[in-house]
Amino acid sequence: MLDLDALRRRLPPRPLTRFAPSPTGYIHLGHVVNAVWVWTIARALDGRVLLRIEDHDATRCRPEYEAALLEDLAWLGLVPDATAPRQSESDAAYTDALDRLSREHRVYACDCTRRTIALEAADVFGEETRYAGRCRERELAFEPGRSVRVVLGPGTETFDDARLGPQTQKPDAQCGDLMVRDRLGHWTYQFAVTVDDRRQDVDLVIRGEDLLDSTGRQLRLARMLGRERPPVFLHHPLILKPDGHKLSKASGDTGIRELHAAGIPPDEVLREAARRGGLPL
């Protein structure tokens, strides 16, 4: 249950939240659910919405998807208050953040593949595969073809989700040493969003429940990077298909462009997203 007054007390006046899509396909109703939550909560708090294009995955992101995304937002009448640099334009910021981590924490090169990690870790159904630390003491050189990891260390992260209430997570037990750059030289999602939220002074992170388990590691990483006051997190419900899976671009779920082409009014799309996304306001 969302207590808007309690949320307001936890935030500064005119808080900043963000809508942060990845241009890896055409957006569908699930993305609109997130957008409706972001814009509705921001307006209710007299806050601001930052649009941030998260195109760190250079192998899947396409300019045509970004153009379509901006067209769809405009058609829906969702206008951001500010626009952040694309993640593909932010390499210097991520490099500076990695340098800071390297000076103050244990950062190392890793040549493990997904197969190597899978062979060394216990496979637990429904849980992510934990990196067991095979390369932590190998002192490999930082060179192309090797990823970069940071040691998160043991311990518990606690936070109060604005909708789901008190949460406790153990990042090291969940994921092990966190990958911050992959073997192709791409910055990872966990690292890039944590750096961005810190440098852009994001106060409130509104996102789907599928990302709840990422929160503890992002809180710890943000603190390691010097963030003194973490953002407030709010994880909202997802639209699920009959088989229990969430909507996805990869599955070809109906996109907003198809709804637009079918003549469905944007207000109707927004109302449907709010209804199916469980927005309580």
PDB file of C-alpha atoms in Angstrom:
ATOM      1  CA  MET A   1       0.000   0.000   0.000  1.00  0.00           C
ATOM      2  CA  LEU A   2       1.326   3.434  -0.929  1.00  0.00           C
ATOM      3  CA  ASP A   3       1.162   6.190   1.696  1.00  0.00           C
ATOM      4  CA  LEU A   4       1.740   9.365  -0.290  1.00  0.00           C
ATOM      5  CA  ASP A   5       2.040  11.607   2.780  1.00  0.00           C
ATOM      6  CA  ALA A   6       4.658   9.318   4.311  1.00  0.00           C
ATOM      7  CA  LEU A   7       6.555   9.287   1.019  1.00  0.00           C
ATOM      8  CA  ARG A   8       6.464  13.082   0.843  1.00  0.00           C
ATOM      9  CA  ARG A   9       8.017  13.324   4.319  1.00  0.00           C
ATOM     10  CA  ARG A  10      10.966  11.200   3.178  1.00  0.00           C
ATOM     11  CA  LEU A  11      11.794  13.406   0.204  1.00  0.00           C
ATOM     12  CA  PRO A  12      13.045  16.952  -0.345  1.00  0.00           C
ATOM     13  CA  PRO A  13      10.716  19.580  -1.820  1.00  0.00           C
ATOM     14  CA  ARG A  14      10.222  19.089  -5.573  1.00  0.00           C
ATOM     15  CA  PRO A  15      11.938  15.669  -5.671  1.00  0.00           C
ATOM     16  CA  LEU A  16      13.508  14.350  -8.865  1.00  0.00           C
ATOM     17  CA  THR A  17      12.544  10.956 -10.246  1.00  0.00           C
ATOM     18  CA  ARG A  18      13.372   9.437 -13.602  1.00  0.00           C
ATOM     19  CA  PHE A  19      11.923   7.496 -16.501  1.00  0.00           C
ATOM     20  CA  ALA A  20      14.794   5.418 -17.856  1.00  0.00           C
ATOM     21  CA  PRO A  21      13.893   3.212 -20.845  1.00  0.00           C
ATOM     22  CA  SER A  22      16.345   1.166 -22.895  1.00  0.00           C
ATOM     23  CA  PRO A  23      15.941   1.518 -26.686  1.00  0.00           C
ATOM     24  CA  THR A  24      16.210  -2.210 -27.401  1.00  0.00           C
ATOM     25  CA  GLY A  25      12.768  -2.516 -28.987  1.00  0.00           C
ATOM     26  CA  TYR A  26       9.413  -0.777 -29.285  1.00  0.00           C
ATOM     27  CA  ILE A  27       7.766   0.039 -25.967  1.00  0.00           C
ATOM     28  CA  HIS A  28       4.675  -1.890 -24.857  1.00  0.00           C
ATOM     29  CA  LEU A  29       2.008  -1.456 -22.196  1.00  0.00           C
ATOM     30  CA  GLY A  30       4.386  -2.640 -19.480  1.00  0.00           C
ATOM     31  CA  HIS A  31       6.627   0.362 -20.139  1.00  0.00           C
ATOM     32  CA  VAL A  32       3.618   2.648 -20.012  1.00  0.00           C
ATOM     33  CA  VAL A  33       2.752   1.208 -16.585  1.00  0.00           C
ATOM     34  CA  ASN A  34       6.128   2.399 -15.339  1.00  0.00           C
ATOM     35  CA  ALA A  35       5.719   5.774 -17.047  1.00  0.00           C
ATOM     36  CA  VAL A  36       2.261   6.286 -15.525  1.00  0.00           C
ATOM     37  CA  TRP A  37       3.596   5.487 -12.057  1.00  0.00           C
ATOM     38  CA  VAL A  38       6.563   7.840 -12.569  1.00  0.00           C
ATOM     39  CA  TRP A  39       4.583  10.810 -13.889  1.00  0.00           C
ATOM     40  CA  THR A  40       1.620  10.376 -11.522  1.00  0.00           C
ATOM     41  CA  ILE A  41       3.736  10.135  -8.371  1.00  0.00           C
ATOM     42  CA  ALA A  42       5.990  12.983  -9.495  1.00  0.00           C
ATOM     43  CA  ARG A  43       3.030  15.297 -10.103  1.00  0.00           C
ATOM     44  CA  ALA A  44       1.372  14.300  -6.824  1.00  0.00           C
ATOM     45  CA  LEU A  45       4.587  15.281  -4.996  1.00  0.00           C
ATOM     46  CA  ASP A  46       5.135  18.461  -7.040  1.00  0.00           C
ATOM     47  CA  GLY A  47       8.242  16.694  -8.306  1.00  0.00           C
ATOM     48  CA  ARG A  48      10.119  16.520 -11.582  1.00  0.00           C
ATOM     49  CA  VAL A  49      10.685  13.749 -14.134  1.00  0.00           C
ATOM     50  CA  LEU A  50      14.067  13.211 -15.759  1.00  0.00           C
ATOM     51  CA  LEU A  51      14.149  11.276 -19.040  1.00  0.00           C
ATOM     52  CA  ARG A  52      17.283   9.131 -19.250  1.00  0.00           C
ATOM     53  CA  ILE A  53      17.967   6.898 -22.245  1.00  0.00           C
ATOM     54  CA  GLU A  54      19.738   3.815 -20.884  1.00  0.00           C
ATOM     55  CA  ASP A  55      21.605   2.620 -23.963  1.00  0.00           C
ATOM     56  CA  HIS A  56      24.599   1.042 -22.217  1.00  0.00           C
ATOM     57  CA  ASP A  57      23.886  -2.223 -24.094  1.00  0.00           C
ATOM     58  CA  ALA A  58      25.426  -1.218 -27.412  1.00  0.00           C
ATOM     59  CA  THR A  59      24.782  -4.647 -28.931  1.00  0.00           C
ATOM     60  CA  ARG A  60      20.971  -4.339 -28.662  1.00  0.00           C
ATOM     61  CA  CYS A  61      20.140  -0.613 -28.645  1.00  0.00           C
ATOM     62  CA  ARG A  62      19.112   0.998 -31.937  1.00  0.00           C
ATOM     63  CA  PRO A  63      18.571   4.665 -32.949  1.00  0.00           C
ATOM     64  CA  GLU A  64      15.243   3.760 -34.562  1.00  0.00           C
ATOM     65  CA  TYR A  65      13.971   2.373 -31.255  1.00  0.00           C
ATOM     66  CA  GLU A  66      14.980   5.558 -29.446  1.00  0.00           C
ATOM     67  CA  ALA A  67      13.211   7.691 -32.063  1.00  0.00           C
ATOM     68  CA  ALA A  68      10.077   5.547 -31.738  1.00  0.00           C
ATOM     69  CA  LEU A  69      10.243   5.783 -27.948  1.00  0.00           C
ATOM     70  CA  LEU A  70      10.277   9.586 -28.057  1.00  0.00           C
ATOM     71  CA  GLU A  71       7.399   9.610 -30.542  1.00  0.00           C
ATOM     72  CA  ASP A  72       5.348   7.285 -28.323  1.00  0.00           C
ATOM     73  CA  LEU A  73       5.934   9.425 -25.218  1.00  0.00           C
ATOM     74  CA  ALA A  74       4.884  12.531 -27.119  1.00  0.00           C
ATOM     75  CA  TRP A  75       1.726  10.790 -28.377  1.00  0.00           C
ATOM     76  CA  LEU A  76       0.862   9.773 -24.812  1.00  0.00           C
ATOM     77  CA  GLY A  77       1.412  13.346 -23.621  1.00  0.00           C
ATOM     78  CA  LEU A  78       4.182  12.341 -21.214  1.00  0.00           C
ATOM     79  CA  VAL A  79       6.575  15.297 -21.229  1.00  0.00           C
ATOM     80  CA  PRO A  80       9.707  15.130 -19.048  1.00  0.00           C
ATOM     81  CA  ASP A  81      10.921  18.147 -17.098  1.00  0.00           C
ATOM     82  CA  ALA A  82      14.539  17.500 -18.105  1.00  0.00           C
ATOM     83  CA  THR A  83      16.599  15.140 -20.230  1.00  0.00           C
ATOM     84  CA  ALA A  84      19.817  13.474 -19.059  1.00  0.00           C
ATOM     85  CA  PRO A  85      22.755  12.545 -21.277  1.00  0.00           C
ATOM     86  CA  ARG A  86      22.442   9.129 -22.871  1.00  0.00           C
ATOM     87  CA  GLN A  87      24.474   6.462 -21.145  1.00  0.00           C
ATOM     88  CA  SER A  88      26.427   6.011 -24.394  1.00  0.00           C
ATOM     89  CA  GLU A  89      27.547   9.639 -23.967  1.00  0.00           C
ATOM     90  CA  SER A  90      28.645   9.188 -20.353  1.00  0.00           C
ATOM     91  CA  ASP A  91      31.795   7.084 -20.616  1.00  0.00           C
ATOM     92  CA  ALA A  92      33.928   9.698 -18.831  1.00  0.00           C
ATOM     93  CA  ALA A  93      31.570   9.735 -15.822  1.00  0.00           C
ATOM     94  CA  TYR A  94      31.659   5.943 -15.540  1.00  0.00           C
ATOM     95  CA  THR A  95      35.437   5.870 -15.924  1.00  0.00           C
ATOM     96  CA  ASP A  96      35.809   8.442 -13.141  1.00  0.00           C
ATOM     97  CA  ALA A  97      33.508   6.403 -10.903  1.00  0.00           C
ATOM     98  CA  LEU A  98      35.479   3.228 -11.586  1.00  0.00           C
ATOM     99  CA  ASP A  99      38.718   5.066 -10.774  1.00  0.00           C
ATOM    100  CA  ARG A 100      37.232   6.098  -7.432  1.00  0.00           C
ATOM    101  CA  LEU A 101      36.200   2.535  -6.678  1.00  0.00           C
ATOM    102  CA  SER A 102      39.670   1.309  -7.604  1.00  0.00           C
ATOM    103  CA  ARG A 103      41.315   3.747  -5.184  1.00  0.00           C
ATOM    104  CA  GLU A 104      39.102   2.904  -2.220  1.00  0.00           C
ATOM    105  CA  HIS A 105      37.875  -0.663  -2.784  1.00  0.00           C
ATOM    106  CA  ARG A 106      38.926  -3.988  -4.274  1.00  0.00           C
ATOM    107  CA  VAL A 107      38.485  -3.973  -8.054  1.00  0.00           C
ATOM    108  CA  TYR A 108      39.887  -6.717 -10.275  1.00  0.00           C
ATOM    109  CA  ALA A 109      39.890  -8.147 -13.791  1.00  0.00           C
ATOM    110  CA  CYS A 110      37.973 -11.340 -14.525  1.00  0.00           C
ATOM    111  CA  ASP A 111      38.166 -13.751 -17.462  1.00  0.00           C
ATOM    112  CA  CYS A 112      35.238 -15.945 -16.404  1.00  0.00           C
ATOM    113  CA  THR A 113      32.505 -16.738 -18.887  1.00  0.00           C
ATOM    114  CA  ARG A 114      28.887 -17.528 -18.056  1.00  0.00           C
ATOM    115  CA  ARG A 115      29.734 -21.196 -18.535  1.00  0.00           C
ATOM    116  CA  THR A 116      32.661 -20.994 -16.109  1.00  0.00           C
ATOM    117  CA  ILE A 117      30.508 -19.267 -13.502  1.00  0.00           C
ATOM    118  CA  ALA A 118      27.678 -21.772 -13.942  1.00  0.00           C
ATOM    119  CA  LEU A 119      30.075 -24.679 -13.440  1.00  0.00           C
ATOM    120  CA  GLU A 120      31.351 -23.263 -10.148  1.00  0.00           C
ATOM    121  CA  ALA A 121      28.077 -22.056  -8.648  1.00  0.00           C
ATOM    122  CA  ALA A 122      25.146 -23.955  -7.268  1.00  0.00           C
ATOM    123  CA  ASP A 123      22.133 -23.755  -9.564  1.00  0.00           C
ATOM    124  CA  VAL A 124      19.094 -22.808  -7.468  1.00  0.00           C
ATOM    125  CA  PHE A 125      15.805 -22.594  -9.337  1.00  0.00           C
ATOM    126  CA  GLY A 126      14.367 -19.077  -9.352  1.00  0.00           C
ATOM    127  CA  GLU A 127      17.549 -17.454  -8.045  1.00  0.00           C
ATOM    128  CA  GLU A 128      20.302 -15.655  -9.901  1.00  0.00           C
ATOM    129  CA  THR A 129      23.667 -17.344 -10.288  1.00  0.00           C
ATOM    130  CA  ARG A 130      26.161 -16.039  -7.735  1.00  0.00           C
ATOM    131  CA  TYR A 131      29.722 -15.283  -8.830  1.00  0.00           C
ATOM    132  CA  ALA A 132      31.953 -17.325  -6.529  1.00  0.00           C
ATOM    133  CA  GLY A 133      35.052 -15.115  -6.853  1.00  0.00           C
ATOM    134  CA  ARG A 134      37.270 -17.338  -9.012  1.00  0.00           C
ATOM    135  CA  CYS A 135      39.394 -14.427 -10.297  1.00  0.00           C
ATOM    136  CA  ARG A 136      39.553 -12.392  -7.107  1.00  0.00           C
ATOM    137  CA  GLU A 137      43.088 -13.494  -6.193  1.00  0.00           C
ATOM    138  CA  ARG A 138      44.454 -14.194  -9.680  1.00  0.00           C
ATOM    139  CA  GLU A 139      45.730 -10.630 -10.263  1.00  0.00           C
ATOM    140  CA  LEU A 140      44.879 -10.641 -13.960  1.00  0.00           C
ATOM    141  CA  ALA A 141      45.804  -7.644 -16.075  1.00  0.00           C
ATOM    142  CA  PHE A 142      43.038  -5.251 -17.114  1.00  0.00           C
ATOM    143  CA  GLU A 143      42.828  -5.811 -20.842  1.00  0.00           C
ATOM    144  CA  PRO A 144      40.246  -6.239 -23.629  1.00  0.00           C
ATOM    145  CA  GLY A 145      38.252  -9.435 -23.368  1.00  0.00           C
ATOM    146  CA  ARG A 146      38.148  -9.353 -19.571  1.00  0.00           C
ATOM    147  CA  SER A 147      35.398  -7.967 -17.387  1.00  0.00           C
ATOM    148  CA  VAL A 148      35.890  -5.807 -14.286  1.00  0.00           C
ATOM    149  CA  ARG A 149      34.411  -6.664 -10.888  1.00  0.00           C
ATOM    150  CA  VAL A 150      34.240  -4.965  -7.503  1.00  0.00           C
ATOM    151  CA  VAL A 151      34.136  -6.782  -4.165  1.00  0.00           C
ATOM    152  CA  LEU A 152      30.930  -5.827  -2.366  1.00  0.00           C
ATOM    153  CA  GLY A 153      31.843  -7.714   0.800  1.00  0.00           C
ATOM    154  CA  PRO A 154      29.536  -9.351   3.336  1.00  0.00           C
ATOM    155  CA  GLY A 155      26.775  -7.632   5.248  1.00  0.00           C
ATOM    156  CA  THR A 156      23.116  -6.708   5.058  1.00  0.00           C
ATOM    157  CA  GLU A 157      21.375  -3.803   3.363  1.00  0.00           C
ATOM    158  CA  THR A 158      18.046  -2.659   4.771  1.00  0.00           C
ATOM    159  CA  PHE A 159      15.689  -0.165   3.153  1.00  0.00           C
ATOM    160  CA  ASP A 160      12.048   0.833   3.353  1.00  0.00           C
ATOM    161  CA  ASP A 161      10.364   0.462  -0.023  1.00  0.00           C
ATOM    162  CA  ALA A 162       7.706   3.165  -0.380  1.00  0.00           C
ATOM    163  CA  ARG A 163       5.104   0.589  -1.435  1.00  0.00           C
ATOM    164  CA  LEU A 164       6.338  -2.793  -0.190  1.00  0.00           C
ATOM    165  CA  GLY A 165       7.672  -1.712   3.197  1.00  0.00           C
ATOM    166  CA  PRO A 166      10.862  -2.830   5.030  1.00  0.00           C
ATOM    167  CA  GLN A 167      13.287  -4.955   3.002  1.00  0.00           C
ATOM    168  CA  THR A 168      16.474  -6.830   3.907  1.00  0.00           C
ATOM    169  CA  GLN A 169      18.979  -8.026   1.315  1.00  0.00           C
ATOM    170  CA  LYS A 170      22.496  -9.482   1.345  1.00  0.00           C
ATOM    171  CA  PRO A 171      24.095  -8.340  -1.929  1.00  0.00           C
ATOM    172  CA  ASP A 172      27.191 -10.517  -1.671  1.00  0.00           C
ATOM    173  CA  ALA A 173      25.084 -13.602  -1.034  1.00  0.00           C
ATOM    174  CA  GLN A 174      22.866 -12.721  -3.996  1.00  0.00           C
ATOM    175  CA  CYS A 175      25.384 -11.890  -6.716  1.00  0.00           C
ATOM    176  CA  GLY A 176      28.909 -12.138  -5.310  1.00  0.00           C
ATOM    177  CA  ASP A 177      31.478  -9.666  -6.618  1.00  0.00           C
ATOM    178  CA  LEU A 178      29.583  -7.244  -8.836  1.00  0.00           C
ATOM    179  CA  MET A 179      30.494  -6.890 -12.507  1.00  0.00           C
ATOM    180  CA  VAL A 180      30.806  -3.204 -13.433  1.00  0.00           C
ATOM    181  CA  ARG A 181      32.115  -3.602 -16.997  1.00  0.00           C
ATOM    182  CA  ASP A 182      31.701  -6.649 -19.208  1.00  0.00           C
ATOM    183  CA  ARG A 183      34.305  -8.372 -21.359  1.00  0.00           C
ATOM    184  CA  LEU A 184      33.205  -6.338 -24.407  1.00  0.00           C
ATOM    185  CA  GLY A 185      33.923  -3.093 -22.566  1.00  0.00           C
ATOM    186  CA  HIS A 186      30.271  -2.207 -21.931  1.00  0.00           C
ATOM    187  CA  TRP A 187      29.279  -0.732 -18.584  1.00  0.00           C
ATOM    188  CA  THR A 188      26.764  -2.922 -16.787  1.00  0.00           C
ATOM    189  CA  TYR A 189      23.234  -1.917 -15.841  1.00  0.00           C
ATOM    190  CA  GLN A 190      23.891  -2.134 -12.093  1.00  0.00           C
ATOM    191  CA  PHE A 191      26.924   0.145 -12.293  1.00  0.00           C
ATOM    192  CA  ALA A 192      25.634   2.667 -14.835  1.00  0.00           C
ATOM    193  CA  VAL A 193      22.292   3.335 -13.136  1.00  0.00           C
ATOM    194  CA  THR A 194      23.929   3.702  -9.723  1.00  0.00           C
ATOM    195  CA  VAL A 195      26.447   6.208 -11.058  1.00  0.00           C
ATOM    196  CA  ASP A 196      23.735   8.074 -12.974  1.00  0.00           C
ATOM    197  CA  ASP A 197      21.313   8.296 -10.044  1.00  0.00           C
ATOM    198  CA  ARG A 198      24.109   9.707  -7.893  1.00  0.00           C
ATOM    199  CA  ARG A 199      25.478  12.274 -10.335  1.00  0.00           C
ATOM    200  CA  GLN A 200      22.006  13.377 -11.468  1.00  0.00           C
ATOM    201  CA  ASP A 201      20.734  13.730  -7.872  1.00  0.00           C
ATOM    202  CA  VAL A 202      17.784  11.402  -8.359  1.00  0.00           C
ATOM    203  CA  ASP A 203      15.769  11.383  -5.114  1.00  0.00           C
ATOM    204  CA  LEU A 204      13.117   8.793  -5.973  1.00  0.00           C
ATOM    205  CA  VAL A 205      13.507   5.620  -8.048  1.00  0.00           C
ATOM    206  CA  ILE A 206      10.173   4.243  -9.298  1.00  0.00           C
ATOM    207  CA  ARG A 207      10.446   0.923 -11.107  1.00  0.00           C
ATOM    208  CA  GLY A 208       8.903  -2.537 -11.447  1.00  0.00           C
ATOM    209  CA  GLU A 209       8.997  -5.271  -8.830  1.00  0.00           C
ATOM    210  CA  ASP A 210      11.283  -7.331 -11.069  1.00  0.00           C
ATOM    211  CA  LEU A 211      14.132  -4.995 -10.053  1.00  0.00           C
ATOM    212  CA  LEU A 212      13.525  -5.194  -6.304  1.00  0.00           C
ATOM    213  CA  ASP A 213      16.427  -7.635  -5.803  1.00  0.00           C
ATOM    214  CA  SER A 214      18.847  -5.165  -7.413  1.00  0.00           C
ATOM    215  CA  THR A 215      18.226  -2.529  -4.753  1.00  0.00           C
ATOM    216  CA  GLY A 216      20.560  -3.762  -2.027  1.00  0.00           C
ATOM    217  CA  ARG A 217      23.597  -3.988  -4.293  1.00  0.00           C
ATOM    218  CA  GLN A 218      22.835  -0.564  -5.781  1.00  0.00           C
ATOM    219  CA  LEU A 219      22.558   0.973  -2.324  1.00  0.00           C
ATOM    220  CA  ARG A 220      25.877  -0.534  -1.303  1.00  0.00           C
ATOM    221  CA  LEU A 221      27.586   0.480  -4.530  1.00  0.00           C
ATOM    222  CA  ALA A 222      26.239   4.028  -4.213  1.00  0.00           C
ATOM    223  CA  ARG A 223      27.657   4.271  -0.698  1.00  0.00           C
ATOM    224  CA  MET A 224      31.013   2.948  -1.918  1.00  0.00           C
ATOM    225  CA  LEU A 225      30.953   5.719  -4.542  1.00  0.00           C
ATOM    226  CA  GLY A 226      30.385   8.339  -1.854  1.00  0.00           C
ATOM    227  CA  ARG A 227      26.638   8.870  -1.926  1.00  0.00           C
ATOM    228  CA  GLU A 228      25.604   9.969   1.569  1.00  0.00           C
ATOM    229  CA  ARG A 229      21.816  10.052   1.148  1.00  0.00           C
ATOM    230  CA  PRO A 230      20.409   7.211  -0.949  1.00  0.00           C
ATOM    231  CA  PRO A 231      17.298   7.636  -3.089  1.00  0.00           C
ATOM    232  CA  VAL A 232      13.945   6.353  -1.921  1.00  0.00           C
ATOM    233  CA  PHE A 233      12.845   3.269  -3.867  1.00  0.00           C
ATOM    234  CA  LEU A 234       9.293   2.416  -4.932  1.00  0.00           C
ATOM    235  CA  HIS A 235       8.660  -0.877  -6.740  1.00  0.00           C
ATOM    236  CA  HIS A 236       5.303  -1.170  -8.492  1.00  0.00           C
ATOM    237  CA  PRO A 237       3.371  -4.202  -9.814  1.00  0.00           C
ATOM    238  CA  LEU A 238       4.027  -5.621 -13.265  1.00  0.00           C
ATOM    239  CA  ILE A 239       1.601  -6.651 -15.963  1.00  0.00           C
ATOM    240  CA  LEU A 240       1.855 -10.421 -16.220  1.00  0.00           C
ATOM    241  CA  LYS A 241       0.780 -12.666 -19.078  1.00  0.00           C
ATOM    242  CA  PRO A 242      -1.398 -15.739 -18.415  1.00  0.00           C
ATOM    243  CA  ASP A 243       1.737 -17.887 -18.102  1.00  0.00           C
ATOM    244  CA  GLY A 244       3.019 -15.651 -15.294  1.00  0.00           C
ATOM    245  CA  HIS A 245       5.766 -13.976 -17.332  1.00  0.00           C
ATOM    246  CA  LYS A 246       6.026 -10.206 -17.659  1.00  0.00           C
ATOM    247  CA  LEU A 247       5.528  -8.441 -20.980  1.00  0.00           C
ATOM    248  CA  SER A 248       8.732  -8.171 -23.001  1.00  0.00           C
ATOM    249  CA  LYS A 249      10.082  -6.686 -26.199  1.00  0.00           C
ATOM    250  CA  ALA A 250      11.819  -9.948 -27.038  1.00  0.00           C
ATOM    251  CA  SER A 251       8.503 -11.824 -26.948  1.00  0.00           C
ATOM    252  CA  GLY A 252       6.954  -9.413 -29.415  1.00  0.00           C
ATOM    253  CA  ASP A 253       4.207  -8.278 -27.050  1.00  0.00           C
ATOM    254  CA  THR A 254       1.897  -5.671 -28.537  1.00  0.00           C
ATOM    255  CA  GLY A 255       3.630  -2.317 -28.726  1.00  0.00           C
ATOM    256  CA  ILE A 256       2.230   1.159 -28.188  1.00  0.00           C
ATOM    257  CA  ARG A 257       2.764   1.893 -31.865  1.00  0.00           C
ATOM    258  CA  GLU A 258       0.301  -0.858 -32.769  1.00  0.00           C
ATOM    259  CA  LEU A 259      -2.278   0.578 -30.369  1.00  0.00           C
ATOM    260  CA  HIS A 260      -1.743   4.029 -31.888  1.00  0.00           C
ATOM    261  CA  ALA A 261      -2.133   2.639 -35.407  1.00  0.00           C
ATOM    262  CA  ALA A 262      -5.329   0.855 -34.358  1.00  0.00           C
ATOM    263  CA  GLY A 263      -6.873   4.202 -33.457  1.00  0.00           C
ATOM    264  CA  ILE A 264      -6.978   3.698 -29.690  1.00  0.00           C
ATOM    265  CA  PRO A 265      -6.860   7.146 -27.984  1.00  0.00           C
ATOM    266  CA  PRO A 266      -3.811   7.871 -25.809  1.00  0.00           C
ATOM    267  CA  ASP A 267      -5.965   8.624 -22.758  1.00  0.00           C
ATOM    268  CA  GLU A 268      -7.460   5.143 -23.000  1.00  0.00           C
ATOM    269  CA  VAL A 269      -3.978   3.595 -23.161  1.00  0.00           C
ATOM    270  CA  LEU A 270      -2.923   5.534 -20.065  1.00  0.00           C
ATOM    271  CA  ARG A 271      -6.058   4.532 -18.150  1.00  0.00           C
ATOM    272  CA  GLU A 272      -5.561   0.888 -19.052  1.00  0.00           C
ATOM    273  CA  ALA A 273      -1.914   1.012 -17.975  1.00  0.00           C
ATOM    274  CA  ALA A 274      -2.887   2.600 -14.655  1.00  0.00           C
ATOM    275  CA  ARG A 275      -5.623   0.010 -14.075  1.00  0.00           C
ATOM    276  CA  ARG A 276      -3.529  -3.014 -14.939  1.00  0.00           C
ATOM    277  CA  GLY A 277      -0.474  -1.609 -13.144  1.00  0.00           C
ATOM    278  CA  GLY A 278      -2.343  -1.218  -9.868  1.00  0.00           C
ATOM    279  CA  LEU A 279      -1.834   2.526  -9.532  1.00  0.00           C
ATOM    280  CA  PRO A 280      -3.713   3.439  -6.329  1.00  0.00           C
ATOM    281  CA  LEU A 281      -4.092   7.175  -6.962  1.00  0.00           C
TER     282      LEU A 281
END
